[in-house]
């Protein structure tokens, strides 16, 4: 479920960025995605999902760096 949430955030951000040339709108879309990814990381930590943590943590960190 968390991985799906991460994928949805990525798709929404990419879709928003493709539809506009506005840097401001692209920044907002990326900020929203990063906030979403932070929420997923916090959920992993709060629920001690150690198995999910390793898999998603790398994926989330890579996406934030993009």
mmCIF file of C-alpha atoms in Angstrom:
data_model
loop_
_atom_site.group_PDB
_atom_site.id
_atom_site.type_symbol
_atom_site.label_atom_id
_atom_site.label_comp_id
_atom_site.label_asym_id
_atom_site.label_seq_id
_atom_site.Cartn_x
_atom_site.Cartn_y
_atom_site.Cartn_z
ATOM 1 C CA UNK A 1 0.000 0.000 0.000
ATOM 2 C CA UNK A 2 2.813 2.418 0.834
ATOM 3 C CA UNK A 3 4.609 1.624 -2.407
ATOM 4 C CA UNK A 4 1.383 2.370 -4.299
ATOM 5 C CA UNK A 5 1.112 5.704 -2.485
ATOM 6 C CA UNK A 6 4.686 6.565 -3.529
ATOM 7 C CA UNK A 7 3.963 5.611 -7.145
ATOM 8 C CA UNK A 8 0.775 7.698 -7.192
ATOM 9 C CA UNK A 9 2.629 10.724 -5.841
ATOM 10 C CA UNK A 10 5.288 10.300 -8.522
ATOM 11 C CA UNK A 11 2.722 9.991 -11.321
ATOM 12 C CA UNK A 12 0.763 13.027 -10.149
ATOM 13 C CA UNK A 13 3.916 15.125 -9.969
ATOM 14 C CA UNK A 14 5.147 14.021 -13.382
ATOM 15 C CA UNK A 15 1.736 14.620 -14.919
ATOM 16 C CA UNK A 16 1.502 18.101 -13.423
ATOM 17 C CA UNK A 17 5.004 18.974 -14.603
ATOM 18 C CA UNK A 18 4.373 17.756 -18.156
ATOM 19 C CA UNK A 19 1.227 19.857 -18.530
ATOM 20 C CA UNK A 20 2.839 23.221 -17.833
ATOM 21 C CA UNK A 21 5.872 25.344 -18.522
ATOM 22 C CA UNK A 22 5.400 27.293 -15.292
ATOM 23 C CA UNK A 23 8.345 26.797 -12.968
ATOM 24 C CA UNK A 24 6.181 27.856 -10.029
ATOM 25 C CA UNK A 25 3.587 25.144 -10.716
ATOM 26 C CA UNK A 26 6.337 22.554 -11.200
ATOM 27 C CA UNK A 27 7.896 23.573 -7.866
ATOM 28 C CA UNK A 28 4.532 23.221 -6.132
ATOM 29 C CA UNK A 29 3.994 19.760 -7.659
ATOM 30 C CA UNK A 30 7.462 18.639 -6.553
ATOM 31 C CA UNK A 31 6.978 20.073 -3.061
ATOM 32 C CA UNK A 32 3.698 18.165 -2.758
ATOM 33 C CA UNK A 33 5.370 14.948 -3.861
ATOM 34 C CA UNK A 34 8.204 15.417 -1.362
ATOM 35 C CA UNK A 35 5.664 16.077 1.410
ATOM 36 C CA UNK A 36 3.851 12.885 0.446
ATOM 37 C CA UNK A 37 7.100 10.924 0.511
ATOM 38 C CA UNK A 38 7.868 12.351 3.946
ATOM 39 C CA UNK A 39 4.477 11.146 5.147
ATOM 40 C CA UNK A 40 5.228 7.633 3.894
ATOM 41 C CA UNK A 41 8.596 7.628 5.663
ATOM 42 C CA UNK A 42 6.953 8.794 8.883
ATOM 43 C CA UNK A 43 4.324 6.043 8.573
ATOM 44 C CA UNK A 44 7.077 3.453 8.170
ATOM 45 C CA UNK A 45 8.858 4.763 11.272
ATOM 46 C CA UNK A 46 5.689 5.074 13.357
ATOM 47 C CA UNK A 47 4.613 1.509 12.605
ATOM 48 C CA UNK A 48 8.043 -0.114 12.782
ATOM 49 C CA UNK A 49 7.732 -1.506 9.257
ATOM 50 C CA UNK A 50 11.360 -2.522 9.067
ATOM 51 C CA UNK A 51 10.876 -4.735 6.002
ATOM 52 C CA UNK A 52 9.216 -1.903 4.112
ATOM 53 C CA UNK A 53 11.694 0.626 5.419
ATOM 54 C CA UNK A 54 14.694 -0.709 3.520
ATOM 55 C CA UNK A 55 12.853 -1.126 0.227
ATOM 56 C CA UNK A 56 10.911 2.118 0.253
ATOM 57 C CA UNK A 57 13.542 4.218 1.971
ATOM 58 C CA UNK A 58 15.958 3.812 -0.940
ATOM 59 C CA UNK A 59 13.198 4.410 -3.479
ATOM 60 C CA UNK A 60 11.974 7.526 -1.670
ATOM 61 C CA UNK A 61 15.447 8.976 -1.197
ATOM 62 C CA UNK A 62 16.228 8.421 -4.867
ATOM 63 C CA UNK A 63 12.980 10.146 -5.877
ATOM 64 C CA UNK A 64 13.654 13.131 -3.611
ATOM 65 C CA UNK A 65 17.106 13.542 -5.156
ATOM 66 C CA UNK A 66 15.615 13.566 -8.655
#
